[in-house]
mmCIF file of C-alpha atoms in Angstrom:
data_model
loop_
_atom_site.group_PDB
_atom_site.id
_atom_site.type_symbol
_atom_site.label_atom_id
_atom_site.label_comp_id
_atom_site.label_asym_id
_atom_site.label_seq_id
_atom_site.Cartn_x
_atom_site.Cartn_y
_atom_site.Cartn_z
ATOM 1 C CA MET A 1 -19.089 -22.339 -84.939
ATOM 2 C CA ARG A 2 -21.899 -19.888 -85.567
ATOM 3 C CA LYS A 3 -24.548 -22.383 -84.448
ATOM 4 C CA THR A 4 -22.688 -23.060 -81.237
ATOM 5 C CA TYR A 5 -22.486 -19.335 -80.452
ATOM 6 C CA LEU A 6 -26.169 -18.899 -81.100
ATOM 7 C CA ALA A 7 -26.963 -21.811 -78.817
ATOM 8 C CA LYS A 8 -25.027 -20.278 -75.959
ATOM 9 C CA ARG A 9 -26.653 -16.905 -76.561
ATOM 10 C CA ASN A 10 -30.111 -18.408 -76.534
ATOM 11 C CA ALA A 11 -29.276 -20.191 -73.276
ATOM 12 C CA LEU A 12 -29.053 -16.823 -71.523
ATOM 13 C CA LEU A 13 -32.581 -16.096 -72.663
ATOM 14 C CA SER A 14 -34.022 -19.391 -71.539
ATOM 15 C CA SER A 15 -37.477 -19.508 -69.950
ATOM 16 C CA GLN A 16 -36.001 -20.448 -66.566
ATOM 17 C CA ASN A 17 -33.723 -17.394 -66.416
ATOM 18 C CA VAL A 18 -36.501 -15.150 -67.635
ATOM 19 C CA SER A 19 -38.895 -16.473 -64.944
ATOM 20 C CA TRP A 20 -36.364 -15.713 -62.142
ATOM 21 C CA GLY A 21 -35.796 -12.247 -63.508
ATOM 22 C CA VAL A 22 -39.511 -11.580 -63.707
ATOM 23 C CA PHE A 23 -39.944 -12.872 -60.136
ATOM 24 C CA ALA A 24 -37.184 -10.606 -58.858
ATOM 25 C CA LEU A 25 -38.688 -7.631 -60.691
ATOM 26 C CA VAL A 26 -42.163 -8.364 -59.349
ATOM 27 C CA PHE A 27 -40.769 -8.745 -55.791
ATOM 28 C CA ALA A 28 -38.917 -5.444 -56.036
ATOM 29 C CA LEU A 29 -42.024 -3.675 -57.338
ATOM 30 C CA PHE A 30 -44.102 -5.265 -54.551
ATOM 31 C CA ALA A 31 -41.624 -4.175 -51.884
ATOM 32 C CA LEU A 32 -41.577 -0.662 -53.333
ATOM 33 C CA PHE A 33 -45.377 -0.614 -53.329
ATOM 34 C CA ILE A 34 -45.515 -1.742 -49.682
ATOM 35 C CA ARG A 35 -42.852 0.856 -48.802
ATOM 36 C CA LEU A 36 -44.952 3.593 -50.412
ATOM 37 C CA VAL A 37 -48.295 2.479 -49.048
ATOM 38 C CA ALA A 38 -47.125 1.466 -45.510
ATOM 39 C CA PRO A 39 -43.770 3.154 -44.747
ATOM 40 C CA ASN A 40 -43.436 1.557 -41.278
ATOM 41 C CA PHE A 41 -44.400 -1.963 -42.319
ATOM 42 C CA PHE A 42 -40.866 -3.340 -42.543
ATOM 43 C CA TRP A 43 -39.777 -1.480 -39.385
ATOM 44 C CA GLN A 44 -42.645 -2.976 -37.381
ATOM 45 C CA MET A 45 -42.043 -6.410 -38.864
ATOM 46 C CA PHE A 46 -38.345 -6.446 -37.890
ATOM 47 C CA ALA A 47 -38.742 -4.539 -34.599
ATOM 48 C CA PRO A 48 -38.851 -7.744 -32.482
ATOM 49 C CA VAL A 49 -35.576 -8.825 -34.056
ATOM 50 C CA TYR A 50 -34.014 -5.474 -33.206
ATOM 51 C CA ARG A 51 -35.275 -5.672 -29.611
ATOM 52 C CA VAL A 52 -33.825 -9.145 -29.164
ATOM 53 C CA SER A 53 -30.535 -7.942 -30.625
ATOM 54 C CA ASP A 54 -30.447 -4.953 -28.240
ATOM 55 C CA ALA A 55 -31.231 -7.185 -25.258
ATOM 56 C CA LEU A 56 -28.454 -9.591 -26.179
ATOM 57 C CA SER A 57 -26.044 -6.686 -26.616
ATOM 58 C CA GLY A 58 -26.986 -5.272 -23.188
ATOM 59 C CA GLU A 59 -26.569 -8.637 -21.473
ATOM 60 C CA THR A 60 -23.202 -9.126 -23.114
ATOM 61 C CA HIS A 61 -22.066 -5.639 -22.051
ATOM 62 C CA ALA A 62 -23.204 -6.230 -18.469
ATOM 63 C CA PHE A 63 -21.474 -9.615 -18.408
ATOM 64 C CA LEU A 64 -18.190 -8.112 -19.593
ATOM 65 C CA ASN A 65 -18.479 -5.207 -17.114
ATOM 66 C CA SER A 66 -19.036 -7.631 -14.250
ATOM 67 C CA PHE A 67 -15.373 -8.608 -14.474
ATOM 68 C CA GLY A 68 -14.364 -4.952 -13.910
ATOM 69 C CA ASP A 69 -16.844 -4.622 -11.026
ATOM 70 C CA THR A 70 -15.413 -7.745 -9.433
ATOM 71 C CA ALA A 71 -11.933 -6.246 -9.541
ATOM 72 C CA LYS A 72 -13.196 -3.021 -7.945
ATOM 73 C CA LEU A 73 -15.006 -4.979 -5.210
ATOM 74 C CA ALA A 74 -11.859 -6.969 -4.513
ATOM 75 C CA ALA A 75 -9.823 -3.767 -4.159
ATOM 76 C CA SER A 76 -12.503 -2.253 -1.906
ATOM 77 C CA ASN A 77 -12.504 -5.374 0.266
ATOM 78 C CA GLU A 78 -8.733 -5.162 0.611
ATOM 79 C CA THR A 79 -9.042 -1.522 1.737
ATOM 80 C CA LEU A 80 -11.754 -2.385 4.264
ATOM 81 C CA LEU A 81 -9.703 -5.256 5.651
ATOM 82 C CA SER A 82 -6.722 -2.921 6.090
ATOM 83 C CA GLU A 83 -8.897 -0.316 7.849
ATOM 84 C CA ASN A 84 -10.397 -2.986 10.121
ATOM 85 C CA ALA A 85 -6.909 -4.154 11.076
ATOM 86 C CA ALA A 86 -5.909 -0.561 11.932
ATOM 87 C CA LEU A 87 -9.055 -0.077 14.030
ATOM 88 C CA ALA A 88 -8.451 -3.352 15.834
ATOM 89 C CA SER A 89 -4.909 -2.198 16.656
ATOM 90 C CA GLU A 90 -6.219 1.138 17.988
ATOM 91 C CA ASN A 91 -8.809 -0.703 20.091
ATOM 92 C CA ARG A 92 -6.082 -2.854 21.632
ATOM 93 C CA ILE A 93 -4.063 0.267 22.479
ATOM 94 C CA LEU A 94 -7.101 1.971 24.021
ATOM 95 C CA HIS A 95 -7.919 -1.167 25.988
ATOM 96 C CA GLY A 96 -4.384 -1.183 27.360
ATOM 97 C CA GLU A 97 -4.663 2.478 28.383
ATOM 98 C CA ILE A 98 -8.001 1.844 30.094
ATOM 99 C CA THR A 99 -6.494 -1.106 31.953
ATOM 100 C CA SER A 100 -3.586 1.044 33.130
ATOM 101 C CA LEU A 101 -5.894 3.816 34.318
ATOM 102 C CA SER A 102 -8.112 1.279 36.039
ATOM 103 C CA ALA A 103 -5.098 -0.122 37.910
ATOM 104 C CA LEU A 104 -4.039 3.393 38.965
ATOM 105 C CA SER A 105 -7.502 4.174 40.313
ATOM 106 C CA GLY A 106 -7.918 0.943 42.290
ATOM 107 C CA GLY A 107 -9.925 -0.907 39.692
ATOM 108 C CA LYS A 108 -12.329 1.921 38.845
ATOM 109 C CA ILE A 109 -12.137 4.762 36.361
ATOM 110 C CA LEU A 110 -12.608 8.042 38.210
ATOM 111 C CA PRO A 111 -15.995 9.579 37.326
ATOM 112 C CA GLY A 112 -16.148 13.159 36.151
ATOM 113 C CA ILE A 113 -18.747 15.838 36.827
ATOM 114 C CA PRO A 114 -19.672 17.860 33.735
ATOM 115 C CA ALA A 115 -20.333 21.520 34.380
ATOM 116 C CA GLY A 116 -21.266 24.380 32.102
ATOM 117 C CA VAL A 117 -19.285 27.594 32.346
ATOM 118 C CA VAL A 118 -21.613 30.417 33.436
ATOM 119 C CA SER A 119 -18.959 33.111 33.781
ATOM 120 C CA ARG A 120 -15.532 33.547 32.255
ATOM 121 C CA PRO A 121 -13.109 36.456 31.823
ATOM 122 C CA PRO A 122 -13.786 39.322 31.606
ATOM 123 C CA GLU A 123 -17.142 38.774 33.399
ATOM 124 C CA SER A 124 -15.412 36.818 36.161
ATOM 125 C CA PRO A 125 -12.004 37.701 37.636
ATOM 126 C CA TYR A 126 -9.249 36.978 35.156
ATOM 127 C CA ASP A 127 -8.048 33.370 34.976
ATOM 128 C CA THR A 128 -11.050 32.014 36.889
ATOM 129 C CA LEU A 129 -14.218 30.297 35.717
ATOM 130 C CA VAL A 130 -17.569 30.044 37.487
ATOM 131 C CA VAL A 131 -19.234 26.718 36.643
ATOM 132 C CA ALA A 132 -22.767 25.467 37.226
ATOM 133 C CA ALA A 133 -21.954 22.546 39.538
ATOM 134 C CA GLY A 134 -21.432 22.594 43.275
ATOM 135 C CA GLU A 135 -21.850 20.594 46.448
ATOM 136 C CA LYS A 136 -25.206 19.201 45.277
ATOM 137 C CA GLU A 137 -23.444 17.541 42.309
ATOM 138 C CA GLY A 138 -20.597 16.243 44.466
ATOM 139 C CA VAL A 139 -17.965 18.879 43.669
ATOM 140 C CA THR A 140 -15.231 19.159 46.283
ATOM 141 C CA LEU A 141 -12.381 21.561 46.839
ATOM 142 C CA GLY A 142 -9.233 20.702 44.881
ATOM 143 C CA MET A 143 -10.885 18.758 42.042
ATOM 144 C CA GLU A 144 -9.013 19.120 38.756
ATOM 145 C CA ALA A 145 -10.841 20.806 35.888
ATOM 146 C CA PHE A 146 -10.493 19.531 32.316
ATOM 147 C CA ALA A 147 -11.488 21.287 29.095
ATOM 148 C CA ALA A 148 -12.382 19.655 25.771
ATOM 149 C CA GLY A 149 -10.007 16.857 24.821
ATOM 150 C CA GLY A 150 -9.126 16.132 28.453
ATOM 151 C CA VAL A 151 -6.764 19.118 28.734
ATOM 152 C CA PRO A 152 -6.208 20.157 32.384
ATOM 153 C CA ILE A 153 -6.909 23.852 32.927
ATOM 154 C CA GLY A 154 -6.899 24.299 36.702
ATOM 155 C CA ALA A 155 -8.537 23.212 39.942
ATOM 156 C CA VAL A 156 -11.622 23.964 42.017
ATOM 157 C CA SER A 157 -10.728 26.715 44.503
ATOM 158 C CA SER A 158 -14.178 27.455 45.942
ATOM 159 C CA VAL A 159 -17.431 25.510 46.216
ATOM 160 C CA LEU A 160 -21.028 26.583 46.899
ATOM 161 C CA ALA A 161 -24.239 24.592 46.784
ATOM 162 C CA ASP A 162 -24.895 25.089 43.050
ATOM 163 C CA PHE A 163 -21.746 26.744 41.732
ATOM 164 C CA SER A 164 -17.988 26.399 41.937
ATOM 165 C CA ARG A 165 -15.036 28.508 41.009
ATOM 166 C CA VAL A 166 -12.195 27.055 38.972
ATOM 167 C CA THR A 167 -8.819 28.763 39.269
ATOM 168 C CA LEU A 168 -6.773 28.324 36.120
ATOM 169 C CA PHE A 169 -3.087 27.439 36.034
ATOM 170 C CA SER A 170 -2.455 30.888 34.539
ATOM 171 C CA SER A 171 -4.004 32.737 37.501
ATOM 172 C CA SER A 172 -1.563 35.317 38.847
ATOM 173 C CA GLY A 173 0.564 33.983 41.708
ATOM 174 C CA THR A 174 -0.605 30.363 41.318
ATOM 175 C CA LEU A 175 2.132 27.730 41.523
ATOM 176 C CA THR A 176 1.806 24.410 39.689
ATOM 177 C CA SER A 177 4.186 21.460 39.621
ATOM 178 C CA GLY A 178 4.871 19.951 36.225
ATOM 179 C CA TRP A 179 7.321 18.809 33.580
ATOM 180 C CA VAL A 180 8.627 20.146 30.272
ATOM 181 C CA GLY A 181 10.303 18.677 27.206
ATOM 182 C CA HIS A 182 10.985 15.165 25.979
ATOM 183 C CA ALA A 183 13.089 14.396 29.051
ATOM 184 C CA SER A 184 10.234 15.457 31.391
ATOM 185 C CA THR A 185 12.366 18.016 33.177
ATOM 186 C CA PRO A 186 10.650 18.983 36.468
ATOM 187 C CA LEU A 187 9.664 22.619 36.907
ATOM 188 C CA THR A 188 7.327 24.908 38.849
ATOM 189 C CA ILE A 189 4.866 26.862 36.717
ATOM 190 C CA THR A 190 3.913 30.341 37.870
ATOM 191 C CA GLY A 191 0.699 31.976 36.672
ATOM 192 C CA GLU A 192 1.065 35.477 35.295
ATOM 193 C CA GLY A 193 -2.576 36.252 34.489
ATOM 194 C CA GLY A 194 -4.321 36.689 31.164
ATOM 195 C CA GLY A 195 -3.680 33.085 30.202
ATOM 196 C CA ALA A 196 0.098 33.431 30.419
ATOM 197 C CA MET A 197 2.459 31.286 32.495
ATOM 198 C CA ARG A 198 6.200 31.159 33.081
ATOM 199 C CA ALA A 199 8.766 28.799 34.560
ATOM 200 C CA SER A 200 12.518 28.712 35.165
ATOM 201 C CA VAL A 201 14.723 25.765 34.245
ATOM 202 C CA ALA A 202 18.447 25.200 33.977
ATOM 203 C CA ARG A 203 20.034 26.272 30.713
ATOM 204 C CA ALA A 204 21.616 22.800 30.514
ATOM 205 C CA ALA A 205 18.113 21.256 30.131
ATOM 206 C CA ASN A 206 18.163 22.418 26.488
ATOM 207 C CA ILE A 207 14.473 23.294 26.388
ATOM 208 C CA ALA A 208 13.332 24.626 23.007
ATOM 209 C CA VAL A 209 10.370 26.640 21.757
ATOM 210 C CA GLY A 210 7.456 24.293 21.088
ATOM 211 C CA ASP A 211 8.270 21.839 23.895
ATOM 212 C CA VAL A 212 5.176 20.571 25.686
ATOM 213 C CA VAL A 213 4.490 21.487 29.316
ATOM 214 C CA SER A 214 2.629 18.870 31.395
ATOM 215 C CA VAL A 215 1.094 18.572 34.870
ATOM 216 C CA PRO A 216 -0.087 15.591 36.971
ATOM 217 C CA GLY A 217 -3.528 14.410 36.135
ATOM 218 C CA PRO A 218 -2.930 11.306 36.768
ATOM 219 C CA GLY A 219 0.125 10.814 34.599
ATOM 220 C CA GLU A 220 1.662 13.622 32.570
ATOM 221 C CA LEU A 221 -1.118 15.580 30.882
ATOM 222 C CA PRO A 222 -0.173 18.469 28.543
ATOM 223 C CA ILE A 223 -1.493 21.930 29.457
ATOM 224 C CA GLY A 224 0.422 24.101 26.994
ATOM 225 C CA SER A 225 3.699 24.708 25.233
ATOM 226 C CA VAL A 226 6.759 26.946 25.360
ATOM 227 C CA VAL A 227 6.323 29.949 23.067
ATOM 228 C CA ARG A 228 9.385 31.976 24.058
ATOM 229 C CA ILE A 229 12.612 31.562 26.019
ATOM 230 C CA ASP A 230 14.166 34.524 27.812
ATOM 231 C CA SER A 231 17.771 34.146 28.898
ATOM 232 C CA ASP A 232 20.552 36.128 30.484
ATOM 233 C CA PRO A 233 24.062 35.097 29.372
ATOM 234 C CA LEU A 234 25.258 35.533 32.955
ATOM 235 C CA SER A 235 22.511 33.333 34.446
ATOM 236 C CA PRO A 236 22.611 29.500 34.530
ATOM 237 C CA ALA A 237 18.796 29.420 34.189
ATOM 238 C CA VAL A 238 16.370 30.461 31.454
ATOM 239 C CA THR A 239 12.784 31.682 31.738
ATOM 240 C CA LEU A 240 10.132 29.843 29.728
ATOM 241 C CA ARG A 241 7.061 31.691 28.518
ATOM 242 C CA ILE A 242 4.157 29.258 28.349
ATOM 243 C CA MET A 243 0.772 29.581 26.648
ATOM 244 C CA PRO A 244 -2.130 27.244 27.577
ATOM 245 C CA ALA A 245 -3.494 24.683 25.131
ATOM 246 C CA SER A 246 -7.096 25.798 25.845
ATOM 247 C CA ASN A 247 -8.188 29.404 25.399
ATOM 248 C CA PRO A 248 -9.798 30.466 28.729
ATOM 249 C CA PHE A 249 -12.006 32.957 26.892
ATOM 250 C CA SER A 250 -13.747 30.263 24.806
ATOM 251 C CA ILE A 251 -14.245 27.386 27.268
ATOM 252 C CA ALA A 252 -17.960 26.483 27.455
ATOM 253 C CA TRP A 253 -17.866 23.201 29.389
ATOM 254 C CA VAL A 254 -15.498 21.599 31.881
ATOM 255 C CA GLU A 255 -15.268 18.226 33.576
ATOM 256 C CA LEU A 256 -14.353 18.113 37.242
ATOM 257 C CA GLN A 257 -12.509 15.057 38.561
ATOM 258 C CA ALA A 258 -11.094 14.013 41.911
ATOM 259 C CA THR A 259 -7.793 12.692 40.575
ATOM 260 C CA GLY A 260 -6.113 12.339 43.946
ATOM 261 C CA VAL A 261 -3.308 14.760 43.048
ATOM 262 C CA ALA A 262 -2.959 18.424 43.984
ATOM 263 C CA PRO A 263 -0.808 20.066 41.300
ATOM 264 C CA MET A 264 -1.719 23.632 42.309
ATOM 265 C CA THR A 265 -1.271 25.831 45.344
ATOM 266 C CA PHE A 266 -3.666 28.754 45.682
ATOM 267 C CA ALA A 267 -5.324 30.796 48.397
ATOM 268 C CA THR A 268 -8.812 29.621 49.353
ATOM 269 C CA SER A 269 -11.436 32.227 48.566
ATOM 270 C CA THR A 270 -15.185 32.600 48.136
ATOM 271 C CA LEU A 271 -17.112 33.341 45.006
ATOM 272 C CA PRO A 272 -17.436 37.038 44.196
#
């Protein structure tokens, strides 16, 4: 039994095991020596491996992110398709309106004459504008004047060679035919000066504050809205107080058009 134990003990100290241990010790001492002499040796030796690993990691990350980008692009395409469909619908509506206007004007859209405002209240008489377009540009008496957005503001009441005067719907004593409310109730608008207008309608018309007031242009074109209603319990009619959609004190440009309608009645006068 003792001999067998000694044989096993000696086997642990065999020359083969000792040689591997010595080799491992020598390798560790050599690595430590290299680490002390050249600290960056191992880093430089394995740097290419690290770079390849980083490149593979970046490619993998980009590949996985591409699935998320594809989903975002698909959602963006759906949004663009929806917007294109809405624009196409608006274009069809506009085309229909242009066709209707073309039919009303005998196949041609009425051309407008742009004119800059050179004088406005209080420089010019209240509720009149002096514009830099006259007979030379083709302006004629009775042309309708439109502010920004195609809002009617009045009509040409006097024409000279280079200038014209536009009388606004709110000019004192001016009478304008128009409509009010959702039912397009007919009414006659009276100018009161200072941008204010009034009209009388039957109480039974049920006009409310905020209802839109329109004039011919062609068609019904809004010029303002009802801001107050004065009534007398004993009267079958009510008085509407109307404010224009365009501020006459801030109008810089107008467009003059021969619409073929004469919504206003005013006394012909010359420029001051």
